CSV table of C-alpha atoms in Angstrom, one decimal:
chain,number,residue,atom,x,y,z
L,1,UNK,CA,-76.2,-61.0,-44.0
L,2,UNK,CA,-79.6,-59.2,-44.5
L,3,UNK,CA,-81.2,-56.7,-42.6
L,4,UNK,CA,-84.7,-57.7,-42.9
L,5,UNK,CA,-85.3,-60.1,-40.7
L,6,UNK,CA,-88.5,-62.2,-40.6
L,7,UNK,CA,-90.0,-60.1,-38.0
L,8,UNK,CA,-89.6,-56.5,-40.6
L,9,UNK,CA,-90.6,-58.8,-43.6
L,10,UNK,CA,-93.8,-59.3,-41.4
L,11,UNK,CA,-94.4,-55.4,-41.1
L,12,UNK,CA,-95.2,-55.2,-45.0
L,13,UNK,CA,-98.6,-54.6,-45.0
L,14,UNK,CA,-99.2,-53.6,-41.5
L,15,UNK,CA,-101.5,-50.1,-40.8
L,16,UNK,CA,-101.3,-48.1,-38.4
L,17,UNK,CA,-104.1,-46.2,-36.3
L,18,UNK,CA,-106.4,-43.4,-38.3
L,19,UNK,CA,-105.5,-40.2,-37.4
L,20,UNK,CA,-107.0,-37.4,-37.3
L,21,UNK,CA,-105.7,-33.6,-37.2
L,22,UNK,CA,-106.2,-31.5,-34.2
L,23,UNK,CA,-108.0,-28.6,-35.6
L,24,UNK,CA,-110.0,-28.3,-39.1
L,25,UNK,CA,-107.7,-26.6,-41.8
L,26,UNK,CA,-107.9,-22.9,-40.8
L,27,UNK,CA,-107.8,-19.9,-43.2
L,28,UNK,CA,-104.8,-18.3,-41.1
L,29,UNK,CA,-103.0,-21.6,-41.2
L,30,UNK,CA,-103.3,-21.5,-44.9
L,31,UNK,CA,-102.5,-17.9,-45.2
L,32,UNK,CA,-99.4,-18.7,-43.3
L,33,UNK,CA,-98.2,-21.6,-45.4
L,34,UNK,CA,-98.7,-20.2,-48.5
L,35,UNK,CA,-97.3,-16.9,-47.8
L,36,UNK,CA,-94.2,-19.8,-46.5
L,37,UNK,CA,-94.5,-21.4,-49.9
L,38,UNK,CA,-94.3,-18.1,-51.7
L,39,UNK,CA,-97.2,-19.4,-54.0
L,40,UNK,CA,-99.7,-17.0,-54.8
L,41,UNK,CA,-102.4,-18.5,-56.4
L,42,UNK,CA,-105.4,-17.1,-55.8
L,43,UNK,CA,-107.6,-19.9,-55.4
L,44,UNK,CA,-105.9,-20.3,-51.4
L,45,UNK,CA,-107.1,-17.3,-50.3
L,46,UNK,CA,-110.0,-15.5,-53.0
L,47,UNK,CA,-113.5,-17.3,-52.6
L,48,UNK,CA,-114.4,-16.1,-55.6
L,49,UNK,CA,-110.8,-16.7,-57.5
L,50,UNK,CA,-111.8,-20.7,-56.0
L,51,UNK,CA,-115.2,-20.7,-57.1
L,52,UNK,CA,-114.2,-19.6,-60.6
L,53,UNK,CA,-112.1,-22.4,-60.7
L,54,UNK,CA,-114.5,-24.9,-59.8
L,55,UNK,CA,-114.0,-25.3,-56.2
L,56,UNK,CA,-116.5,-25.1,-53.4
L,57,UNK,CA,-114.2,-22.3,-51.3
L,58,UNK,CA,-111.0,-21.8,-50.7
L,59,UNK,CA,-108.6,-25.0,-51.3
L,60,UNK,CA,-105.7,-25.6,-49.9
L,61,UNK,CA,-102.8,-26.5,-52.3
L,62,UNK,CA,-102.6,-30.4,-52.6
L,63,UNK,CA,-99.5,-31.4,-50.2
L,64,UNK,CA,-100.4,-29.2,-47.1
L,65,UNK,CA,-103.0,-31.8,-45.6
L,66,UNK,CA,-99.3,-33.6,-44.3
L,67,UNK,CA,-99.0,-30.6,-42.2
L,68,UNK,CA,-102.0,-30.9,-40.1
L,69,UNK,CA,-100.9,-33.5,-37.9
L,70,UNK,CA,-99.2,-30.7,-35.5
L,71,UNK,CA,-98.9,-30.4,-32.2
L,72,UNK,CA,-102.9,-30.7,-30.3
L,73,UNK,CA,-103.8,-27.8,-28.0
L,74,UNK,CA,-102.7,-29.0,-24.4
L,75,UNK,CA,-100.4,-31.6,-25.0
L,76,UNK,CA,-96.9,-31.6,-23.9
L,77,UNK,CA,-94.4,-28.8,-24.9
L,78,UNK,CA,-91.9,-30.9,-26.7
L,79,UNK,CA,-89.2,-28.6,-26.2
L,80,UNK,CA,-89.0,-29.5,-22.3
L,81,UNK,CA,-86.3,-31.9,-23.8
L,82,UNK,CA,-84.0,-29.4,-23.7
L,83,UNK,CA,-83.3,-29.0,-20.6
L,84,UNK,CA,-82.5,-33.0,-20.5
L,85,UNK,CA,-80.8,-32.6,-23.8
L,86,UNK,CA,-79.1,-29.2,-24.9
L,87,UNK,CA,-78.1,-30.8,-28.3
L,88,UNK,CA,-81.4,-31.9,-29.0
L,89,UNK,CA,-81.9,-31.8,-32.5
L,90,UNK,CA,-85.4,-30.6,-32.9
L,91,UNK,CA,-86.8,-33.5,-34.8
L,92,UNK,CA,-90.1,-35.2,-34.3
L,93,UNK,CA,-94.0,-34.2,-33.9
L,94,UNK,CA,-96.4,-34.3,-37.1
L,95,UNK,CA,-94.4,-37.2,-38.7
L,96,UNK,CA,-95.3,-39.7,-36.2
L,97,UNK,CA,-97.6,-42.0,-38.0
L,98,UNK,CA,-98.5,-44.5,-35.1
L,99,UNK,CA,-96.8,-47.7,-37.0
L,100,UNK,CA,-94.4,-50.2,-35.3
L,101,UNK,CA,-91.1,-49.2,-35.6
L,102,UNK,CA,-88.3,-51.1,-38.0
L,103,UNK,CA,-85.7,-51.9,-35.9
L,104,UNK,CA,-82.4,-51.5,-37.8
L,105,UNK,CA,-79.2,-51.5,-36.3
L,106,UNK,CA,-78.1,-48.6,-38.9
L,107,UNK,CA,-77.2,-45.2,-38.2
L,108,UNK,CA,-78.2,-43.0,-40.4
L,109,UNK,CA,-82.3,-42.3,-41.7
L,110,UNK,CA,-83.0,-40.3,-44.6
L,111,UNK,CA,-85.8,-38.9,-46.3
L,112,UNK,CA,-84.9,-40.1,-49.7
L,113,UNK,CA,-88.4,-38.7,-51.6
L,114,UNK,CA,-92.2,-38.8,-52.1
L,115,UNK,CA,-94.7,-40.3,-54.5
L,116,UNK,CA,-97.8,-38.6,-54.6
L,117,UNK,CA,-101.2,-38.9,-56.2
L,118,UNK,CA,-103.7,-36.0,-56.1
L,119,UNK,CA,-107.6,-37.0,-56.7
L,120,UNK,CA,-109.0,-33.6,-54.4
L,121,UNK,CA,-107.8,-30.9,-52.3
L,122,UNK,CA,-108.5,-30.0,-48.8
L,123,UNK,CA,-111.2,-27.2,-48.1
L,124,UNK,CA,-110.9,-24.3,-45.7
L,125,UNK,CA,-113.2,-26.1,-42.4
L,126,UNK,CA,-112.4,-29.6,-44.1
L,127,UNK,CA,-111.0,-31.6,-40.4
L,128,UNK,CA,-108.2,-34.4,-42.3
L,129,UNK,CA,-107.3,-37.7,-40.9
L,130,UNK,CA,-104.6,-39.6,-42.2
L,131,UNK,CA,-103.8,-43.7,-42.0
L,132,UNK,CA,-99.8,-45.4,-43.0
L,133,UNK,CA,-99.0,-48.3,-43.9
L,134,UNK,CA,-95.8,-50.2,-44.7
L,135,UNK,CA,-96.1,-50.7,-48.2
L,136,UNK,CA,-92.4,-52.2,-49.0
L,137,UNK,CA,-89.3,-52.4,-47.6
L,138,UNK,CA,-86.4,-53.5,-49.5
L,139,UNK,CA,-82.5,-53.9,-49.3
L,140,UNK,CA,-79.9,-52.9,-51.9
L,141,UNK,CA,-76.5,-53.2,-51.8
L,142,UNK,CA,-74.6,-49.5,-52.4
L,143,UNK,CA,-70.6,-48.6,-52.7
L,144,UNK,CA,-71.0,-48.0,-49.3
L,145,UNK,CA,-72.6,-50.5,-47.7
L,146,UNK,CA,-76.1,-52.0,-47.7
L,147,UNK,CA,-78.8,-49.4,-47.2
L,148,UNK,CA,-82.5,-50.1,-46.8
L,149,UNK,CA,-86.0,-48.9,-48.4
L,150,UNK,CA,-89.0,-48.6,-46.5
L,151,UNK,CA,-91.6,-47.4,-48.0
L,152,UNK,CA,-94.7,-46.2,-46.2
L,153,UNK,CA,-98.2,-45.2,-47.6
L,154,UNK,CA,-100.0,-42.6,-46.2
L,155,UNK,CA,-103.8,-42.3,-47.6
L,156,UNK,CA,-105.5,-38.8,-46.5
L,157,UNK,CA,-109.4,-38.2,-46.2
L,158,UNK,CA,-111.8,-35.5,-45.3
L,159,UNK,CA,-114.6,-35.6,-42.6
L,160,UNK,CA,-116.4,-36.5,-45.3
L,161,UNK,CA,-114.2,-40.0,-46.0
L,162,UNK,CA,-113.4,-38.7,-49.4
L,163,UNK,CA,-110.0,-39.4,-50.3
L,164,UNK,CA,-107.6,-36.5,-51.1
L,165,UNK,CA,-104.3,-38.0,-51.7
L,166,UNK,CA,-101.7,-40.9,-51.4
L,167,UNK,CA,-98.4,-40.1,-50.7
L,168,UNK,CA,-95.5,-42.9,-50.4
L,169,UNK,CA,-92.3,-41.5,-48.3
L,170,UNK,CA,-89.1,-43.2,-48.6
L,171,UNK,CA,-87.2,-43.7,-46.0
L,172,UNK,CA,-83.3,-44.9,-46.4
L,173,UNK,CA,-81.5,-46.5,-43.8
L,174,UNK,CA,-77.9,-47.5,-44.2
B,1,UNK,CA,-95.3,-10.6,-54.6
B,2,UNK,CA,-95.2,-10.7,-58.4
B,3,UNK,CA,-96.9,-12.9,-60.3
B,4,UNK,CA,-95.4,-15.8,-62.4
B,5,UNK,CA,-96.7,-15.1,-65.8
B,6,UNK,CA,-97.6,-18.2,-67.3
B,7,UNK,CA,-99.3,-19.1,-70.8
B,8,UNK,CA,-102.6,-20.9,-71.4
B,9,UNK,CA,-101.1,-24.4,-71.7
B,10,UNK,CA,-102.7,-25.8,-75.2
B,11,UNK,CA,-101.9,-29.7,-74.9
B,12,UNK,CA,-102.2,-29.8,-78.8
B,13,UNK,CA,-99.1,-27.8,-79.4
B,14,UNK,CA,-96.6,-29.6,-76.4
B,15,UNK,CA,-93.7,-31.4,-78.0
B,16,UNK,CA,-91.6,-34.3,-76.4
B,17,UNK,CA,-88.2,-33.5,-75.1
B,18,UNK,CA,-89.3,-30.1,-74.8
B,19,UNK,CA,-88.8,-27.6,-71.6
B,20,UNK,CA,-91.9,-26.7,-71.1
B,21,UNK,CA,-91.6,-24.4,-67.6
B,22,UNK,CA,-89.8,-23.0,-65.1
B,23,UNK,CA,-90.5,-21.2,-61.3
B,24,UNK,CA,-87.6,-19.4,-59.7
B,25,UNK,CA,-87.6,-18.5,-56.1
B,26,UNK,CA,-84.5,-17.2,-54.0
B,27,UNK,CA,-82.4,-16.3,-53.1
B,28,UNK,CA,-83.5,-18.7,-50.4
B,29,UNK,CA,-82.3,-16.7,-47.1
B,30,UNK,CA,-82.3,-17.7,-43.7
B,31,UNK,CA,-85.5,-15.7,-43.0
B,32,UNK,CA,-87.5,-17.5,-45.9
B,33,UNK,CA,-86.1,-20.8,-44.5
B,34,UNK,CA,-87.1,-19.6,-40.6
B,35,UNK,CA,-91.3,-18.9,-41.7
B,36,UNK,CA,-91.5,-22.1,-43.1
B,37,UNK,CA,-90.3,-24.2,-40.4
B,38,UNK,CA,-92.4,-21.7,-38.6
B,39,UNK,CA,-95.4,-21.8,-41.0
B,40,UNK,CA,-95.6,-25.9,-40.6
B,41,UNK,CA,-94.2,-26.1,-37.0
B,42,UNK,CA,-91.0,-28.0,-38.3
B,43,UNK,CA,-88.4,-27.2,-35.6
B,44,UNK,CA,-85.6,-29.6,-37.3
B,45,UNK,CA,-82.7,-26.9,-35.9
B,46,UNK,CA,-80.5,-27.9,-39.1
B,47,UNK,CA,-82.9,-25.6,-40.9
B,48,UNK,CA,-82.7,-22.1,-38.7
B,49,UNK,CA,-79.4,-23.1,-36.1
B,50,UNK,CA,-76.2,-22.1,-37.9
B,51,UNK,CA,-74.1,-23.6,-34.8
B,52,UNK,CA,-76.1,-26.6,-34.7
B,53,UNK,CA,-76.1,-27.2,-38.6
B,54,UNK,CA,-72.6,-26.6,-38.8
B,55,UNK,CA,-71.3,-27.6,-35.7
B,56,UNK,CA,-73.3,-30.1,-34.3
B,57,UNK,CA,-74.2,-31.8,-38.0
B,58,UNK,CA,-71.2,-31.1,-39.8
B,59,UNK,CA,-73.4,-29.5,-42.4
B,60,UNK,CA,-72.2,-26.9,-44.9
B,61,UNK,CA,-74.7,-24.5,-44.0
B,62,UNK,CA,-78.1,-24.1,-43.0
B,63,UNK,CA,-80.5,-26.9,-45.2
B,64,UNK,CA,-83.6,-25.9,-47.4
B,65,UNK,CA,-86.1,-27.5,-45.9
B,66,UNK,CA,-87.6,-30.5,-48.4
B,67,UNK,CA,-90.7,-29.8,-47.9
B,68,UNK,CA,-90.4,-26.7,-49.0
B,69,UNK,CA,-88.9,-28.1,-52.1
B,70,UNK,CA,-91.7,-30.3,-52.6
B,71,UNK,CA,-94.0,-27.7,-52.2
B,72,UNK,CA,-92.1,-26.0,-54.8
B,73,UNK,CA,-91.8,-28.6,-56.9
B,74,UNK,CA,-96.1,-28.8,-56.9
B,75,UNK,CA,-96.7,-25.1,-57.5
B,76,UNK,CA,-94.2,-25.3,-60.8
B,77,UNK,CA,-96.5,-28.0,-62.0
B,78,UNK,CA,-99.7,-26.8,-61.1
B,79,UNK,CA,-98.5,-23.2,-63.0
B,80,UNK,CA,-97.8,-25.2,-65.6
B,81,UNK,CA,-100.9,-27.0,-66.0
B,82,UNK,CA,-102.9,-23.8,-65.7
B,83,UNK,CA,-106.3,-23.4,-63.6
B,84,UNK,CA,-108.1,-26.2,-65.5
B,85,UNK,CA,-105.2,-28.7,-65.1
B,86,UNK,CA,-104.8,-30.9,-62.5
B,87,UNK,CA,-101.9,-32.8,-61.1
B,88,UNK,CA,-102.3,-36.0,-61.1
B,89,UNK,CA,-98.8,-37.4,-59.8
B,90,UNK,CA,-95.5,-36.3,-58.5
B,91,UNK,CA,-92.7,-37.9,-57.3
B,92,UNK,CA,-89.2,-36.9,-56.8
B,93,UNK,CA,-86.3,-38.3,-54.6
B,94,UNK,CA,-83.8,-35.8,-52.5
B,95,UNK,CA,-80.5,-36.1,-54.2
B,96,UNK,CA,-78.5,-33.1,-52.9
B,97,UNK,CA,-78.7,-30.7,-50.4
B,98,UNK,CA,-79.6,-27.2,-51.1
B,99,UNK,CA,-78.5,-24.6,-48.7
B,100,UNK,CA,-79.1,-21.1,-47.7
B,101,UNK,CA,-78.4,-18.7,-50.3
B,102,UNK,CA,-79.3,-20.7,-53.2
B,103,UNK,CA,-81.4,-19.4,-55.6
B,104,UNK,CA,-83.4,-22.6,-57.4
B,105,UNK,CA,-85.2,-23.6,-60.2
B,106,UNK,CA,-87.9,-26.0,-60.6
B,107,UNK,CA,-88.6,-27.0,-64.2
B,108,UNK,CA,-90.4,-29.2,-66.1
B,109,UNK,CA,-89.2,-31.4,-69.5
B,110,UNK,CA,-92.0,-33.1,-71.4
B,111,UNK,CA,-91.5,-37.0,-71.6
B,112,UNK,CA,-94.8,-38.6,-72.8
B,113,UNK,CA,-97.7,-37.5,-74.2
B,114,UNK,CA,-101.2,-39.1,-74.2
B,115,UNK,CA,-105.0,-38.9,-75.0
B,116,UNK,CA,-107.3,-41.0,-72.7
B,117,UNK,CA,-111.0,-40.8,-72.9
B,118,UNK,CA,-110.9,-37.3,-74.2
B,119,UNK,CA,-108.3,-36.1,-72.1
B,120,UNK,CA,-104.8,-34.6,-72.8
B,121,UNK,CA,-102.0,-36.6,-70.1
B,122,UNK,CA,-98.7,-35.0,-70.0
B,123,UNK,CA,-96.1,-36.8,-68.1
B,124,UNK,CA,-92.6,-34.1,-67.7
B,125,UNK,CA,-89.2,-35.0,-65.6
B,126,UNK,CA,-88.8,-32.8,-63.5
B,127,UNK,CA,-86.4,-31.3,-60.8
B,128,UNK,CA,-84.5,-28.4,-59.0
B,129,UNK,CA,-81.5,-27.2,-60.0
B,130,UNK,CA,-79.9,-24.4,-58.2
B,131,UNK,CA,-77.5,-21.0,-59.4
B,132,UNK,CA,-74.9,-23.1,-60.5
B,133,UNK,CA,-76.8,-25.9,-62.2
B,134,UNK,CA,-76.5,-28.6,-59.7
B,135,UNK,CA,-79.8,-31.0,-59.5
B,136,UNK,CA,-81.0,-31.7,-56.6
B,137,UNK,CA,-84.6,-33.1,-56.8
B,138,UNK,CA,-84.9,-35.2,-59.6
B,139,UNK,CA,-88.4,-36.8,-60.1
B,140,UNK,CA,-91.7,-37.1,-62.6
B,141,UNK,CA,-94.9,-35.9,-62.9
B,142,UNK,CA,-98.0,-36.2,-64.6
B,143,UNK,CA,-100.4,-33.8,-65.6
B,144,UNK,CA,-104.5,-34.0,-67.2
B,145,UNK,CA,-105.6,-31.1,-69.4
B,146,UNK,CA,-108.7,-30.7,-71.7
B,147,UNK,CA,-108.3,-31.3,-75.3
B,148,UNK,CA,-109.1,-28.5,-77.7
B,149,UNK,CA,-112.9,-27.6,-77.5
B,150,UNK,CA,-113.0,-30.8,-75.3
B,151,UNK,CA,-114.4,-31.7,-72.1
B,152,UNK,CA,-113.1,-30.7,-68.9
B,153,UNK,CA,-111.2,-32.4,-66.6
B,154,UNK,CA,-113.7,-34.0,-64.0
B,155,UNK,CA,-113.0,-32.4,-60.4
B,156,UNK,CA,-112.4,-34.3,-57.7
B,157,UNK,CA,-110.3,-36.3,-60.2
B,158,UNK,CA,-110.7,-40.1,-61.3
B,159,UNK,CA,-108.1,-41.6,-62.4
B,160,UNK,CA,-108.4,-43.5,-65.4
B,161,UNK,CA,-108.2,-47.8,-65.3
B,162,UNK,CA,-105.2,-49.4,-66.7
């Protein structure tokens, strides 16, 4: 028996809704991540160390655009669910990329990796928006069962429409 | 912090099959584990709630956050291809878990080597291996360089047709 149905065959190709992050990439929010990331290249936080490099300010390093998408100023505290649910597990917010969801009767999700391509990177001020799309999603037989691939697609641009990156996320179900 | 030192990259004198750099961070304690979920509002409790890892989750300890990895897994590449390099591609699947108290390596092992329209592509396997040499982030990347008294690479990048 297969998993994917007609109905998830027919989400290949499906977008979601353009997103778009709360608040323009901030200098502090950059500090903070790459202080986090222990990475201490200069062109994140020197002007002039960026400019050298042939930047137009200070960049942010190429993955961090995927962690704009946080929680907007005003919107629900998601941590009310514990009071419903003291076991909550924490999970959910900035990864919620608006697409119809695969419904799977399996278990167990995991995040089994990223492809990524890089064309520019995100510029303190720059205000990102994101768009996802299923790109594949494919069933293989393992030693312990059958698991499933889905792939999804997620293209990020500047205010500008300039495209930054492509990432693909793979997502196993089994 | 110290600084990683790294050598001018010079993509005439890379060699196939060779190991071509390495980033070492840890170890990874709970507190560097806490200020990234903090840093990127990730509040996964499997990454900063021992109980709830271990209990709840069945985990064998608290988990480094993939992300974190990836991140990691960038800034090895981007060292390696020096301030004039760019990263073209990455990817890299999550094999293993890594857990607090590791101390990791992200390297970098030359696999192809190309010249297209002037510039130097350099395509390395890559991965993470922690203290005890376990892998747990396999994965690829590719790099563009300028060749020797060549041009530079153009920025924002354009990939080159197939």
């Amino acid at each position: 028996m297969s998993y994917i149905t007609p109905e998830i065959q027919a989400l290949v190709g499906v977008t979601g809704p353009v997103q778009t992050a709360p608040l323009p990439l901030g200098a502090d929010t950059l500090r903070r991540f790459m202080q986090a990331v222990m990475d201490p290249n200069p062109v994140h936080y020197d002007e002039a160390a960026a400019k050298a490099a042939g930047f137009a300010g200070v960049v942010a390093p190429p993955l961090q655009p995927q962690h704009l998408f946080q929680r907007a100023p005003g919107s629900p505290d998601p941590f009310e669910k514990f009071k419903e649910n003291a076991d909550w597990d924490g999970m959910g917010g900035g990864g919620n990329t608006g697409l119809p969801k695969v419904e799977l009767p399996l278990k167990r999700l995991l995040n089994g990796g990223y492809s990524c391509e890089f064309y520019q990177l995100a510029q303190v001020g720059d205000l990102i928006s994101r768009q996802s799309r299923y790109k594949s999603i494919t069933e293989r037989e393992s030693s312990s069962g059958p698991m499933v691939f889905i792939n999804i697609e997620t293209t990020y641009t500047n205010q500008n429409g300039a495209t930054l990156m492509r990432v693909v996320q793979t997502t196993i179900a089994r | 912090m110290t600084q990683d030192i790294v050598k001018p990259l010079v993509f005439e004198d890379l060699v196939v099959g060779q190991e071509v750099h390495t980033l070492v961070r840890g170890p990874i304690t709970t507190s560097h584990l806490m200020r990234w979920s903090a840093a990127i509002e990730n509040w996964h409790r499997i990454h900063y709630d021992h109980p709830f890892a271990t209990g709840h989750d069945k985990l064998p300890g608290l988990l480094v956050n993939g992300t974190w990895k990836q991140h990691f897994l960038v800034q090895m590449m981007r060292e390696f291809l020096g301030p004039t390099g760019w990263l073209w591609k990455i990817d890299f699947s999550f094999r293993k878990m890594d857990v607090a108290g590791s101390t990791l390596t992200a390297w970098a092992k030359v696999t192809d080597l190309q010249v297209r329209d002037g510039l130097g592509y350099v395509t390395c396997e890559i991965g993470i291996r922690n203290q005890d040499g376990q892998e747990s982030t396999p994965g690829s990347a590719t790099g563009v360089v300028a060749l020797k008294g060549g041009k530079p690479v153009p920025y924002p990048f354009v990939p080159p047709h197939d």
